[in-house]
């Protein structure tokens, strides 16, 4: 059955908007060529989208031809402003962008607070919300359309909310409601940080040529994000990628339903990496993520500068531990590609990724590339911005009355 005129118009409008989003400003003639629509149809949709405030004339084409230059049409970037947050255990980073994803303001702040609700929890929430307010003001925005948040922990697939997880600060779960109250017109959503990092690597980073891959997050605690056939997989309970609970050899006890200290976490969590560095005579600077990442980065730099004799044994040992988790993922999913992200994965770079690949080549018959993150510490923010931008565009580009 052919589409009704109103449906056809809506389809054509969305097609034109997507092209303007992907290609940048275009003339009516270029839209006609790229869409295959007739000249009158393109003229109608340009008039319709201009009247709705979604596109505007942004310049003239530089084509050398007789007569006036053709008008260039582009999406109205300030039609909506977006915020992306990377919420860590002890800090928050935020960026504010326009509808095209151009970053207008960035900021970060260390945040205190513990895992229990109380005055410290309330203070942490106020610090985070205040940071967003200042960034919005700096960006010159009067309101936010969409807010995307990346945070550690499980996301309930039924409610889309962070679950109450042991060991994570209580203010994380309070932040969404606080932002929604402070920005009542905004659409606020939260997603697991590793999932967002994977989406960013898929669009802009190390996995741009891959429809199927796994991102292994190596930070305070390990996590994984699974992308199969271009789609992020969350699992029945939202727990896909909770690889810290994976039972592995080399641990004294098995993990429990409430404690991953006997699982893969015990081998590659920040505390374990810092301890391993100390055993090899490298500075671990305590057991925090920063100390573990520093040790790994210094080892990778030493290997690149002085050869394997300087810090190779430490990287080899760490790669062997990481490979235990990667091998299990490969045996079940056969993703063909694993990206090492998080602070430790970023610090290890290609030196660590190459060593993990060597171990996997010996442990598994399935060919598997191991790549270093292409986005490093910006992956979560970029993923949060990408999802916020998609949600905003889906709503703004939707046909009227949908």
Coordinates of C-alpha atoms in Angstrom, one line a residue:
X1 CA 0.0 0.0 0.0
X2 CA 1.5 3.4 -1.0
X3 CA 2.3 5.8 1.8
X4 CA -0.2 8.6 2.5
X5 CA 0.9 12.1 1.5
X6 CA 1.5 13.1 5.1
X7 CA 3.6 9.9 5.7
X8 CA 5.6 10.5 2.6
X9 CA 6.3 14.1 3.6
X10 CA 7.4 12.9 7.1
X11 CA 9.8 10.3 5.5
X12 CA 11.2 12.9 3.1
X13 CA 11.7 15.4 5.9
X14 CA 13.6 13.0 8.1
X15 CA 15.7 11.9 5.1
X16 CA 16.7 15.5 4.4
X17 CA 17.5 16.2 8.0
X18 CA 19.7 13.1 8.3
X19 CA 21.6 14.2 5.2
X20 CA 22.1 17.7 6.6
X21 CA 23.3 16.1 9.9
X22 CA 25.8 13.8 8.2
X23 CA 27.0 16.0 5.3
X24 CA 26.6 19.5 6.7
X25 CA 25.0 22.4 4.8
X26 CA 23.6 21.5 1.4
X27 CA 21.9 23.4 -1.4
X28 CA 18.4 22.4 -2.6
X29 CA 20.1 21.0 -5.7
X30 CA 22.4 18.8 -3.6
X31 CA 19.4 17.6 -1.6
X32 CA 17.6 16.7 -4.8
X33 CA 20.6 14.7 -6.0
X34 CA 21.2 12.9 -2.7
X35 CA 17.6 12.1 -2.0
X36 CA 16.4 11.3 -5.6
X37 CA 13.4 13.5 -5.0
X38 CA 11.9 15.8 -7.6
X39 CA 12.7 19.5 -7.5
X40 CA 9.2 20.6 -6.4
X41 CA 9.2 18.0 -3.6
X42 CA 12.6 19.3 -2.3
X43 CA 11.4 22.8 -2.5
X44 CA 8.3 21.9 -0.5
X45 CA 10.3 20.1 2.2
X46 CA 12.8 23.0 2.4
X47 CA 10.0 25.4 2.9
X48 CA 8.3 23.2 5.5
X49 CA 11.5 22.6 7.5
X50 CA 12.4 26.3 7.4
X51 CA 9.0 27.2 8.7
X52 CA 9.3 24.7 11.5
X53 CA 12.6 26.2 12.7
X54 CA 14.6 23.1 12.0
X55 CA 16.7 24.4 9.1
X56 CA 17.9 27.9 7.9
X57 CA 20.0 29.5 5.3
X58 CA 23.6 29.4 6.5
X59 CA 25.4 30.7 3.4
X60 CA 25.8 30.4 -0.3
X61 CA 27.4 27.8 -2.4
X62 CA 30.7 28.6 -4.0
X63 CA 29.8 27.0 -7.3
X64 CA 31.0 29.0 -10.4
X65 CA 27.9 29.3 -12.6
X66 CA 25.8 32.0 -14.1
X67 CA 23.3 33.7 -11.9
X68 CA 23.2 34.0 -8.1
X69 CA 24.8 31.4 -6.0
X70 CA 22.5 28.7 -4.5
X71 CA 21.5 29.0 -0.9
X72 CA 23.1 26.6 1.6
X73 CA 20.7 25.1 4.1
X74 CA 21.8 23.8 7.5
X75 CA 20.3 22.5 10.7
X76 CA 19.5 25.2 13.3
X77 CA 22.2 24.2 15.8
X78 CA 20.9 26.2 18.7
X79 CA 17.4 24.8 18.4
X80 CA 18.4 22.5 21.3
X81 CA 21.2 22.4 23.8
X82 CA 22.4 19.1 25.2
X83 CA 24.5 18.0 28.3
X84 CA 26.6 14.9 28.7
X85 CA 28.0 13.8 32.1
X86 CA 30.7 11.3 33.0
X87 CA 29.9 10.4 36.7
X88 CA 32.7 8.6 38.5
X89 CA 33.1 7.5 42.1
X90 CA 34.8 10.7 43.1
X91 CA 34.3 13.2 40.3
X92 CA 31.9 14.5 37.6
X93 CA 32.7 15.8 34.2
X94 CA 30.2 17.6 32.0
X95 CA 30.1 19.1 28.5
X96 CA 27.3 21.1 26.9
X97 CA 26.8 21.1 23.1
X98 CA 24.4 22.3 20.5
X99 CA 22.1 20.1 18.4
X100 CA 24.9 19.3 16.0
X101 CA 27.2 18.1 18.8
X102 CA 29.6 21.1 18.8
X103 CA 31.0 21.4 22.3
X104 CA 30.2 24.8 23.8
X105 CA 31.5 24.3 27.3
X106 CA 33.3 21.7 29.4
X107 CA 34.0 21.4 33.1
X108 CA 34.9 18.8 35.8
X109 CA 35.0 18.8 39.6
X110 CA 36.1 16.3 42.3
X111 CA 33.3 15.2 44.4
X112 CA 33.2 13.7 47.9
X113 CA 30.5 11.6 49.5
X114 CA 30.1 7.9 50.4
X115 CA 27.8 5.0 49.7
X116 CA 25.2 6.0 52.3
X117 CA 22.5 8.7 52.0
X118 CA 23.0 11.7 54.2
X119 CA 24.4 15.2 54.3
X120 CA 27.5 14.2 52.3
X121 CA 25.3 12.6 49.7
X122 CA 23.2 15.7 49.4
X123 CA 26.3 17.9 49.2
X124 CA 27.7 15.7 46.4
X125 CA 24.5 16.0 44.4
X126 CA 24.5 19.8 44.8
X127 CA 28.1 19.9 43.6
X128 CA 27.3 17.9 40.5
X129 CA 24.1 19.9 39.7
X130 CA 26.0 23.2 40.3
X131 CA 28.7 22.1 37.8
X132 CA 26.1 21.5 35.1
X133 CA 24.4 24.8 35.8
X134 CA 27.7 26.7 35.4
X135 CA 28.5 24.8 32.2
X136 CA 25.1 25.7 30.7
X137 CA 25.6 29.3 31.6
X138 CA 29.0 29.3 30.0
X139 CA 27.6 27.8 26.9
X140 CA 25.1 30.6 26.6
X141 CA 22.1 28.3 26.8
X142 CA 18.9 29.2 28.5
X143 CA 17.7 25.6 29.0
X144 CA 18.6 22.0 28.2
X145 CA 16.7 19.8 25.9
X146 CA 18.4 16.4 26.7
X147 CA 20.9 15.2 29.3
X148 CA 22.8 12.0 28.9
X149 CA 24.6 10.5 32.0
X150 CA 27.2 7.8 32.1
X151 CA 27.8 6.1 35.4
X152 CA 29.1 2.8 36.8
X153 CA 26.7 0.2 37.9
X154 CA 23.7 -1.7 36.6
X155 CA 20.8 -0.1 34.7
X156 CA 17.4 -1.6 35.4
X157 CA 16.1 -2.4 31.9
X158 CA 12.5 -1.9 33.1
X159 CA 12.9 1.5 34.6
X160 CA 16.1 2.8 33.0
X161 CA 17.3 3.8 36.5
X162 CA 20.6 2.9 38.2
X163 CA 20.2 0.0 40.6
X164 CA 21.3 0.3 44.2
X165 CA 24.7 -1.3 44.0
X166 CA 27.1 -2.0 46.9
X167 CA 30.3 0.0 46.9
X168 CA 29.0 2.8 44.7
X169 CA 28.2 6.3 46.1
X170 CA 24.6 6.9 47.1
X171 CA 24.6 10.3 45.4
X172 CA 24.8 8.6 41.9
X173 CA 21.2 7.4 42.2
X174 CA 20.0 10.8 43.5
X175 CA 21.6 12.7 40.7
X176 CA 19.1 12.0 37.9
X177 CA 16.1 13.2 40.0
X178 CA 18.0 16.3 41.1
X179 CA 18.9 17.2 37.5
X180 CA 15.3 16.6 36.4
X181 CA 14.1 18.9 39.1
X182 CA 16.6 21.6 38.3
X183 CA 16.0 21.3 34.5
X184 CA 12.3 20.4 34.4
X185 CA 12.1 20.7 30.6
X186 CA 15.0 18.4 29.9
X187 CA 14.9 14.7 29.1
X188 CA 17.3 13.1 31.5
X189 CA 18.6 9.5 31.1
X190 CA 21.4 7.4 32.5
X191 CA 23.4 4.6 31.0
X192 CA 26.2 2.3 32.2
X193 CA 29.6 4.1 31.5
X194 CA 31.1 1.1 29.7
X195 CA 28.2 0.8 27.4
X196 CA 28.5 4.5 26.5
X197 CA 32.2 4.1 25.9
X198 CA 31.6 1.2 23.5
X199 CA 29.1 3.3 21.5
X200 CA 31.6 6.1 21.2
X201 CA 34.4 3.7 20.1
X202 CA 31.9 2.2 17.5
X203 CA 31.1 5.7 16.1
X204 CA 34.3 7.6 16.5
X205 CA 37.0 5.4 17.9
X206 CA 38.9 2.1 17.6
X207 CA 35.9 0.0 16.5
X208 CA 34.5 2.2 13.6
X209 CA 35.0 -0.6 11.2
X210 CA 33.4 -3.3 13.4
X211 CA 29.7 -4.2 13.8
X212 CA 30.7 -6.9 16.4
X213 CA 33.2 -6.3 19.2
X214 CA 33.6 -6.2 22.9
X215 CA 35.0 -3.3 24.9
X216 CA 36.8 -4.4 28.0
X217 CA 36.9 -1.6 30.6
X218 CA 39.9 -1.6 32.9
X219 CA 39.6 0.9 35.7
X220 CA 38.6 0.7 39.4
X221 CA 36.8 -2.5 38.5
X222 CA 36.6 -4.3 35.2
X223 CA 33.5 -4.3 33.0
X224 CA 32.6 -5.1 29.5
X225 CA 30.3 -3.9 26.8
X226 CA 29.0 -6.2 24.1
X227 CA 28.1 -5.0 20.6
X228 CA 26.7 -7.7 18.3
X229 CA 25.7 -7.0 14.7
X230 CA 25.8 -3.2 15.4
X231 CA 23.6 -3.4 18.5
X232 CA 24.5 -2.9 22.1
X233 CA 23.4 -5.9 24.2
X234 CA 22.3 -5.3 27.8
X235 CA 21.0 -8.7 28.8
X236 CA 17.8 -9.8 30.5
X237 CA 18.6 -7.9 33.8
X238 CA 20.9 -5.3 32.3
X239 CA 23.9 -7.2 33.6
X240 CA 25.7 -8.1 30.3
X241 CA 29.4 -7.3 30.8
X242 CA 29.6 -7.7 34.6
X243 CA 32.9 -9.5 34.0
X244 CA 34.3 -8.7 37.4
X245 CA 32.3 -11.6 38.7
X246 CA 33.8 -14.0 36.2
X247 CA 35.5 -16.9 38.1
X248 CA 39.1 -17.3 36.9
X249 CA 42.2 -19.2 38.0
X250 CA 44.6 -17.4 40.2
X251 CA 42.1 -16.2 42.9
X252 CA 41.9 -17.6 46.4
X253 CA 38.1 -17.8 46.5
X254 CA 35.1 -17.7 44.2
X255 CA 33.0 -14.6 43.7
X256 CA 29.6 -14.3 45.4
X257 CA 26.4 -12.7 44.4
X258 CA 27.3 -9.6 46.4
X259 CA 31.1 -9.6 46.2
X260 CA 33.3 -9.8 43.0
X261 CA 36.6 -9.8 45.0
X262 CA 37.1 -13.5 44.2
X263 CA 36.6 -13.1 40.5
X264 CA 38.3 -11.4 37.5
X265 CA 38.2 -8.2 39.5
X266 CA 40.8 -9.7 41.9
X267 CA 43.3 -9.9 39.0
X268 CA 42.7 -6.7 37.0
X269 CA 41.0 -4.2 39.3
X270 CA 43.0 -1.1 40.1
X271 CA 44.2 -2.4 43.5
X272 CA 45.4 -5.7 41.9
X273 CA 47.2 -3.8 39.1
X274 CA 48.9 -1.5 41.6
X275 CA 50.0 -4.5 43.7
X276 CA 51.4 -6.3 40.7
X277 CA 53.3 -3.2 39.7
X278 CA 54.9 -3.1 43.2
X279 CA 55.9 -6.7 42.9
X280 CA 57.8 -5.8 39.7
X281 CA 59.5 -2.8 41.3
X282 CA 57.3 -0.2 39.7
X283 CA 55.6 2.6 41.6
X284 CA 51.9 1.9 42.2
X285 CA 51.2 5.1 44.1
X286 CA 48.6 3.4 46.3
X287 CA 45.8 1.3 45.1
X288 CA 43.6 3.9 43.4
X289 CA 42.9 3.9 39.7
X290 CA 45.3 6.9 39.1
X291 CA 48.2 5.0 40.7
X292 CA 47.5 1.8 38.7
X293 CA 47.2 3.7 35.5
X294 CA 50.4 5.6 36.2
X295 CA 52.3 2.4 36.7
X296 CA 51.0 0.9 33.5
X297 CA 51.7 4.1 31.5
X298 CA 55.2 4.3 32.8
X299 CA 55.8 0.6 32.0
X300 CA 54.4 1.1 28.4
X301 CA 56.6 4.1 27.9
X302 CA 59.7 2.3 29.2
X303 CA 59.1 -0.6 26.9
X304 CA 58.7 1.8 23.9
X305 CA 61.9 3.6 24.9
X306 CA 64.2 1.0 26.3
X307 CA 62.9 -2.3 25.0
X308 CA 61.3 -5.2 26.8
X309 CA 64.0 -5.5 29.5
X310 CA 62.8 -2.4 31.4
X311 CA 59.2 -3.1 32.2
X312 CA 58.3 -5.9 29.9
X313 CA 57.8 -8.5 32.6
X314 CA 55.1 -6.4 34.4
X315 CA 53.2 -5.8 31.1
X316 CA 53.5 -9.5 30.2
X317 CA 52.1 -10.5 33.6
X318 CA 49.3 -8.0 33.4
X319 CA 48.5 -9.0 29.9
X320 CA 48.3 -12.6 31.0
X321 CA 45.7 -11.7 33.6
X322 CA 43.7 -9.6 31.2
X323 CA 43.8 -12.5 28.7
X324 CA 42.0 -14.8 31.1
X325 CA 38.9 -12.6 30.9
X326 CA 39.2 -11.9 27.2
X327 CA 39.6 -15.6 26.4
X328 CA 36.3 -16.4 28.2
X329 CA 34.5 -13.7 26.2
X330 CA 36.0 -14.9 23.0
X331 CA 35.0 -18.5 23.7
X332 CA 31.4 -17.5 24.2
X333 CA 30.9 -14.7 21.8
X334 CA 33.7 -14.9 19.2
X335 CA 33.6 -11.1 18.6
X336 CA 36.7 -10.9 16.4
X337 CA 37.7 -7.7 18.1
X338 CA 38.3 -6.6 21.7
X339 CA 39.0 -2.9 22.6
X340 CA 40.9 -2.2 25.8
X341 CA 39.4 0.9 27.5
X342 CA 39.2 2.5 30.9
X343 CA 42.1 4.3 32.6
X344 CA 44.4 1.2 32.7
X345 CA 43.6 0.1 29.1
X346 CA 44.2 3.7 27.9
X347 CA 47.5 3.9 29.9
X348 CA 48.8 0.6 28.4
X349 CA 48.0 1.6 24.8
X350 CA 49.3 -0.5 22.0
X351 CA 52.0 -2.1 24.1
X352 CA 49.5 -3.7 26.4
X353 CA 47.0 -4.5 23.6
X354 CA 49.7 -6.3 21.6
X355 CA 50.7 -8.5 24.6
X356 CA 47.1 -9.4 25.3
X357 CA 46.7 -10.3 21.6
X358 CA 49.7 -12.6 21.8
X359 CA 48.2 -14.4 24.8
X360 CA 44.8 -14.8 23.1
X361 CA 46.5 -16.2 20.0
X362 CA 47.9 -19.0 22.1
X363 CA 44.7 -19.6 24.1
X364 CA 42.0 -19.5 21.5
X365 CA 41.5 -20.9 18.0
X366 CA 39.3 -17.9 17.1
X367 CA 41.2 -15.0 15.5
X368 CA 40.8 -12.0 17.7
X369 CA 42.2 -8.5 17.2
X370 CA 43.0 -6.6 20.4
X371 CA 43.0 -2.8 20.1
X372 CA 43.7 0.1 22.4
X373 CA 41.0 2.6 22.9
X374 CA 40.9 5.3 20.2
X375 CA 39.2 7.9 22.5
X376 CA 40.9 7.3 25.8
X377 CA 39.5 9.3 28.7
X378 CA 36.9 11.1 26.6
X379 CA 35.0 7.9 25.6
X380 CA 32.2 8.0 28.2
X381 CA 31.5 11.7 27.6
X382 CA 31.5 11.2 23.9
X383 CA 29.1 8.3 24.3
X384 CA 26.8 10.2 26.6
X385 CA 26.8 13.1 24.1
X386 CA 26.0 10.8 21.1
X387 CA 23.1 9.2 22.9
X388 CA 21.7 12.6 24.1
X389 CA 22.0 14.0 20.5
X390 CA 20.2 11.0 19.0
X391 CA 17.4 11.3 21.5
X392 CA 17.0 15.0 20.9
X393 CA 17.0 14.6 17.1
X394 CA 14.6 11.7 17.2
X395 CA 12.1 14.0 19.0
X396 CA 12.8 17.2 17.1
X397 CA 12.9 15.5 13.7
X398 CA 9.7 13.4 14.4
X399 CA 6.6 14.1 12.3
X400 CA 4.1 16.4 14.1
X401 CA 1.6 14.6 16.3
X402 CA 3.7 11.4 16.6

